[in-house]
XYZ file of C-alpha atoms in Angstrom:
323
model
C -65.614 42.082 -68.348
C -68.690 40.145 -68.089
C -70.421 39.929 -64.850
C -71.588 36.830 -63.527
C -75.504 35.797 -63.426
C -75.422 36.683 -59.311
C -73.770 40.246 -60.000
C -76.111 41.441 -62.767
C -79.139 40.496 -59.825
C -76.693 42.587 -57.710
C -76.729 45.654 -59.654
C -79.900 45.367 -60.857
C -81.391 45.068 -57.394
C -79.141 48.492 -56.290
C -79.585 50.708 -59.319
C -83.753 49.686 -58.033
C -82.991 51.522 -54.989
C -81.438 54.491 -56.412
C -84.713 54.828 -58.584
C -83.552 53.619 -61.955
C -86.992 51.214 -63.227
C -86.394 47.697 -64.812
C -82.217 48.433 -64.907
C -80.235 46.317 -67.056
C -76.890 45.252 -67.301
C -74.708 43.005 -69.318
C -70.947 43.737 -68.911
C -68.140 46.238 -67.436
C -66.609 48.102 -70.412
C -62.096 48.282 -69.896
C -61.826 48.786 -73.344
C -64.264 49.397 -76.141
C -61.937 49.549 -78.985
C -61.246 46.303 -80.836
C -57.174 47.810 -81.604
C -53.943 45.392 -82.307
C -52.798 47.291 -79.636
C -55.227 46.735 -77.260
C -56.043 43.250 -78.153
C -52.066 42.732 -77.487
C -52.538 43.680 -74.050
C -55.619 42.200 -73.025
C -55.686 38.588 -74.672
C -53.455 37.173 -72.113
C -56.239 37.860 -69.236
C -59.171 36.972 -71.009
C -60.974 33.908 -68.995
C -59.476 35.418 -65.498
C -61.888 36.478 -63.228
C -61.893 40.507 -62.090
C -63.810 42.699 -59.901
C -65.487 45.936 -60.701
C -66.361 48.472 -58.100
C -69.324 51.218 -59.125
C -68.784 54.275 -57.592
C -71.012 55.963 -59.137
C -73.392 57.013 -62.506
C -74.107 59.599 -65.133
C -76.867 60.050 -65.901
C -78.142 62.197 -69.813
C -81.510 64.358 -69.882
C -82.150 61.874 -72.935
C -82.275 58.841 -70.434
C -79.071 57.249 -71.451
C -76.992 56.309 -68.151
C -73.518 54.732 -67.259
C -71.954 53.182 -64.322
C -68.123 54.682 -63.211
C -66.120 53.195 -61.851
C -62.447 50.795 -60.958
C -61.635 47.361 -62.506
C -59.202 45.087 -60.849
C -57.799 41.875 -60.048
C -55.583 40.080 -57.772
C -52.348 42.373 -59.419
C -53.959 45.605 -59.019
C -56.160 48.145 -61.127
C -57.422 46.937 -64.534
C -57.262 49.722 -67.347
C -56.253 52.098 -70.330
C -54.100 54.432 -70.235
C -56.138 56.285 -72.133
C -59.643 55.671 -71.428
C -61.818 54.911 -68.063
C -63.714 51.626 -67.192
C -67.734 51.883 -67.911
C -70.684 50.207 -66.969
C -73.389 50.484 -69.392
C -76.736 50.540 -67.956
C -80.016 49.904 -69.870
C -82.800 51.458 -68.166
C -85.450 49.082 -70.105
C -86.717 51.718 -72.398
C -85.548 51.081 -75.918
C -85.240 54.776 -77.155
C -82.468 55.027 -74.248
C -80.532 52.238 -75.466
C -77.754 53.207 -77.792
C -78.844 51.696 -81.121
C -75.481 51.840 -82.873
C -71.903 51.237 -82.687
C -71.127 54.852 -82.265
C -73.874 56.105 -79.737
C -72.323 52.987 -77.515
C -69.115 54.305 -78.090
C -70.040 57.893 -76.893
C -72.231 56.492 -73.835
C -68.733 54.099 -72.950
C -66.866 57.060 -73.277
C -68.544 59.516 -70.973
C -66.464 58.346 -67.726
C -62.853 59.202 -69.253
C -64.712 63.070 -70.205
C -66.266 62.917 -66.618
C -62.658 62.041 -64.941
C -61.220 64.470 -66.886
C -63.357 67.330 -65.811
C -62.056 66.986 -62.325
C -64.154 69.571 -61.202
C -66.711 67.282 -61.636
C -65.606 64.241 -60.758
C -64.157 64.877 -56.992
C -67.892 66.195 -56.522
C -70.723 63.788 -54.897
C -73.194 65.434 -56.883
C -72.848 67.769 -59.690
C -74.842 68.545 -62.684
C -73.921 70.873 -66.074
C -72.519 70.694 -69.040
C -69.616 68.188 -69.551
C -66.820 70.115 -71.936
C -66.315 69.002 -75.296
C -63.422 66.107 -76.142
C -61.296 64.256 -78.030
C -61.208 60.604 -77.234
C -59.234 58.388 -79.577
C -59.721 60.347 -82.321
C -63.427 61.098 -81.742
C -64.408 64.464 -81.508
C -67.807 65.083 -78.712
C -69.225 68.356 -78.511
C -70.678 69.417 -74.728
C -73.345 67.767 -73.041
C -75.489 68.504 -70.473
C -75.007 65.641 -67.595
C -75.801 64.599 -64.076
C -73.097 62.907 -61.743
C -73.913 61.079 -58.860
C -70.968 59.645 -56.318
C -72.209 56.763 -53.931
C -70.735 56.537 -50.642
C -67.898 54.674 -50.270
C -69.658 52.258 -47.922
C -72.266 52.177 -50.005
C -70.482 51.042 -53.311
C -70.558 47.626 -54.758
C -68.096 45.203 -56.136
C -68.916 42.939 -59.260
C -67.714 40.076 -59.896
C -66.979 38.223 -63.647
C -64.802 37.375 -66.469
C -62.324 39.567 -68.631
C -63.542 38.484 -72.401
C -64.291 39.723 -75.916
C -67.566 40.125 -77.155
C -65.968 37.488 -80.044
C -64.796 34.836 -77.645
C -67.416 35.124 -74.722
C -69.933 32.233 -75.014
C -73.116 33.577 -72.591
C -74.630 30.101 -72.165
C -72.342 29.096 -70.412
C -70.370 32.166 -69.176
C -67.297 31.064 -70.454
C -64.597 32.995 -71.991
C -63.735 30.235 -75.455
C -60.601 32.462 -76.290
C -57.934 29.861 -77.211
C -54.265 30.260 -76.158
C -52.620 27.538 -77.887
C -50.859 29.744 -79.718
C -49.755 31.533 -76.449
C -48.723 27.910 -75.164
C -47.045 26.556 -78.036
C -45.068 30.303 -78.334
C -43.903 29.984 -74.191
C -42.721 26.384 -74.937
C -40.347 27.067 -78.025
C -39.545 30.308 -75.836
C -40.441 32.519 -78.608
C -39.904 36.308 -77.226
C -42.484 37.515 -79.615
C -45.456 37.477 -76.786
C -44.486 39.820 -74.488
C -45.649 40.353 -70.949
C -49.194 42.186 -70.831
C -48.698 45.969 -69.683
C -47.823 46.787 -65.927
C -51.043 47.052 -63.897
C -51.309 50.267 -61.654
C -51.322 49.008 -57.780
C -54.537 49.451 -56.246
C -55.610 52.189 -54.446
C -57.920 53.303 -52.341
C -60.215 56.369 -51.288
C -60.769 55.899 -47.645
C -57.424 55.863 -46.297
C -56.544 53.957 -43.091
C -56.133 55.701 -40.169
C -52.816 54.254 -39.755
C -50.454 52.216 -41.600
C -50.841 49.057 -40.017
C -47.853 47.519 -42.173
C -45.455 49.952 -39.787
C -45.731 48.387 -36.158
C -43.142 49.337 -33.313
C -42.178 45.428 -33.715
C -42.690 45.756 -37.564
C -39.723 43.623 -38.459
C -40.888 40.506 -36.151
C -44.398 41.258 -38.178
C -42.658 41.264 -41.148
C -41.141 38.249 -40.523
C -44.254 36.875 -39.394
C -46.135 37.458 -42.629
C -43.149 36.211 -44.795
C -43.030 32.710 -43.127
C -47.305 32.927 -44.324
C -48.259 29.490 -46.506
C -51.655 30.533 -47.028
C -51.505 33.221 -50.144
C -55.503 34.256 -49.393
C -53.966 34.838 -45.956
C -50.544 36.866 -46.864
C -52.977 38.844 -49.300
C -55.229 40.023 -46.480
C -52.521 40.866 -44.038
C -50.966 43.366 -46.537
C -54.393 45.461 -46.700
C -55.623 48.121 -44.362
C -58.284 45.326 -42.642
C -54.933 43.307 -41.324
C -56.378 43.633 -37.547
C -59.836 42.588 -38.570
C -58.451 39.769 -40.775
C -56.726 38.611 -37.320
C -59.485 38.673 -34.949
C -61.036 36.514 -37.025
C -58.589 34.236 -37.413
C -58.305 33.903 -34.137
C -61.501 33.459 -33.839
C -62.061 30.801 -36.402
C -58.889 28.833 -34.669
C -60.448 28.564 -31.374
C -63.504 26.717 -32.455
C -63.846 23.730 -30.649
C -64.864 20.349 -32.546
C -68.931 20.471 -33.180
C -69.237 24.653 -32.744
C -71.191 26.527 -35.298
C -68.800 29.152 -36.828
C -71.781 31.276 -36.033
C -69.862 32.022 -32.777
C -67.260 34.455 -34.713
C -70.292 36.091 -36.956
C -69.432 39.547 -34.883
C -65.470 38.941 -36.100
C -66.786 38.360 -39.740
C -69.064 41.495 -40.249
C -66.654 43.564 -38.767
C -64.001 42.020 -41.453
C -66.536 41.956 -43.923
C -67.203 45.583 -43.164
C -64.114 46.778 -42.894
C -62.782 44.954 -46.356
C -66.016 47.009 -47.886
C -64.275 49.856 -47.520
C -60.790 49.793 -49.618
C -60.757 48.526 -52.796
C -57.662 46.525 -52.327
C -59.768 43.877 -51.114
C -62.411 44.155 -54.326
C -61.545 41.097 -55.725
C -62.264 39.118 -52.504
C -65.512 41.101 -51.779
C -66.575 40.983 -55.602
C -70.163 39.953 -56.142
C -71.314 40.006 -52.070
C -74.561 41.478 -50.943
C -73.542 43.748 -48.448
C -77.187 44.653 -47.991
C -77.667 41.795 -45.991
C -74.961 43.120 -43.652
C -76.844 46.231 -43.475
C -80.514 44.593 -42.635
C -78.246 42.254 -39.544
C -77.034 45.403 -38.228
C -80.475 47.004 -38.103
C -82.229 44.193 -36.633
C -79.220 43.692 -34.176
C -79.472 47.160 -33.257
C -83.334 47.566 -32.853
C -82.971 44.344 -30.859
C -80.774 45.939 -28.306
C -82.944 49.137 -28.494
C -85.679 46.597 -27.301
C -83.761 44.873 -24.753
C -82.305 48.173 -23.028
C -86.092 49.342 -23.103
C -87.726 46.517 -21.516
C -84.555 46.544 -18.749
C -85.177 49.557 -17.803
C -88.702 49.542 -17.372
C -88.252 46.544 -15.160
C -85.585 48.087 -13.072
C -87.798 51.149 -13.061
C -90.896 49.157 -11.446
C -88.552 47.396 -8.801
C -87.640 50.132 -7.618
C -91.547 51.390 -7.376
C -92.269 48.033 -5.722
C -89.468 48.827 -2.888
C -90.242 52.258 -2.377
């Protein structure tokens, strides 16, 4: 998957804060090995766009370092069976950056031994030795390692294109991968090119508090939703944010001919911030800046810090001036 110009500024700019210098990225790792099998599965996506959400990094006492985290697109969870999605991550020293086929391999490979060791894994922080593995047919002996989870408010979403090193033309970020043979098989309704594997429906870690799907009136809902012409629409109503999703709706109905939408910018954070959350919605939120959220709510709140303050000091001298 190769992430778009305004997503590598993205995770540039947030592996900065975390204290990674001059961080480079160039693509999100599904699948680093160039099989017949694998190629079978993942031709028929290349050139669609997909979202990958970084929850977190591990980090080598040699330097090396590599993102974790879920791949996905409008079907559900992007993956191997067999192996986890990576993110490698150049830290713009050259002695950390794999200089060979095989050290790549072992730095892409370091989130399927990481997920593995679940001890590990379900940890924010931990740091040891990772076990040895077997990984395809690779043998890796133990390494020492530091794992770091980011908060799930706290993650961010990428946004690209599912390509092959072979077919991906970085110019123009374009994915040149030609089906004609694809097209030419579907119209003599040759059986040879079979669907692409079943995608695993998305998940997510922070759970809703409630099901919102299951209302007392669910069925009417139901029935509501069904009757939906707007597929953006249908998609968000199925997700966790569905009461979010129809405040501002509502909201974005009731403007009146000549209002700024600015008027429903407290139903869109609140969406925004909500859809942040569950990665059902990544490839929606894929490639926004939710840092900017962040910076609004602290001026908006150090704004009404200000406001209560100077109220109150103004109530407090009335009431000197009447006493």
């Amino acid at each position: 998957m190769f992430l778009k110009p305004e997503s590598k500024q993205l995770v540039e700019k947030f592996l900065k804060s975390k204290g990674i210098a001059n961080p480079h990225v160039d693509y999100v790792c599904v699948n680093g090995r160039a099989s017949k099998a694998s190629r079978y599965v993942f031709e028929p996506l290349y050139g669609e766009r997909a979202a990958f959400r970084l929850k977190g990094m591990i980090m080598l006492g040699d330097g090396r370092i590599v993102g974790v985290g879920r791949a996905s697109n409008m079907v559900g969870e992007l993956k191997d069976d067999e192996v986890e999605v990576s993110l490698p991550i150049h830290n713009g020293d050259v002695s950390t950056k794999p200089s060979d086929p095989h050290s790549l391999q072992e730095l892409q490979d370091l989130p399927t031994r990481l997920i593995r060791f679940s001890a590990a894994y379900e940890r924010p922080m931990w740091k040891g030795r990772l076990p040895s593995a077997s990984i395809d047919g690779r043998e890796y002996p133990a390494i020492k390692a530091t794992w770091v989870r980011f908060p799930v408010d706290h993650q961010i979403v990428l946004d690209g294109h599912l390509c092959s090193r072979t077919h991906f033309d970085s110019d123009n970020h374009a994915c040149t991968f030609d089906r004609t043979a694809e097209i030419v098989a579907s119209i003599l309704g040759n059986d040879s090119h079979e669907e692409p594997a079943q995608q695993t429906p998305p998940k997510s870690e922070t759970k809703p508090s409630e099901d919102v799907s299951q209302t007392e009136n669910g069925t009417e809902e139901d029935d509501e939703d069904a009757k939906e012409t707007c597929p953006v629409c249908r998609y968000l109503k199925k997700g966790p944010c569905k009461p979010e999703f129809l405040d501002w709706d509502t909201c974005m109905k009731s403007l009146q001919p000549g209002q700024e939408v600015t008027v429903c910018f407290d139903a869109t954070t609140k969406m925004m911030r909500c859809m942040r959350k569950f990665e059902y919605y990544d490839i929606m939120t894929a490639g926004t800046d939710f840092s900017r959220l962040d910076e609004a709510d602290a001026l908006r709140k150090q704004h009404e810090e200000s406001t209560a303050a100077n109220e109150g000091a103004t109530t407090e001298e009335h009431s000197k001036e009447q006493s």
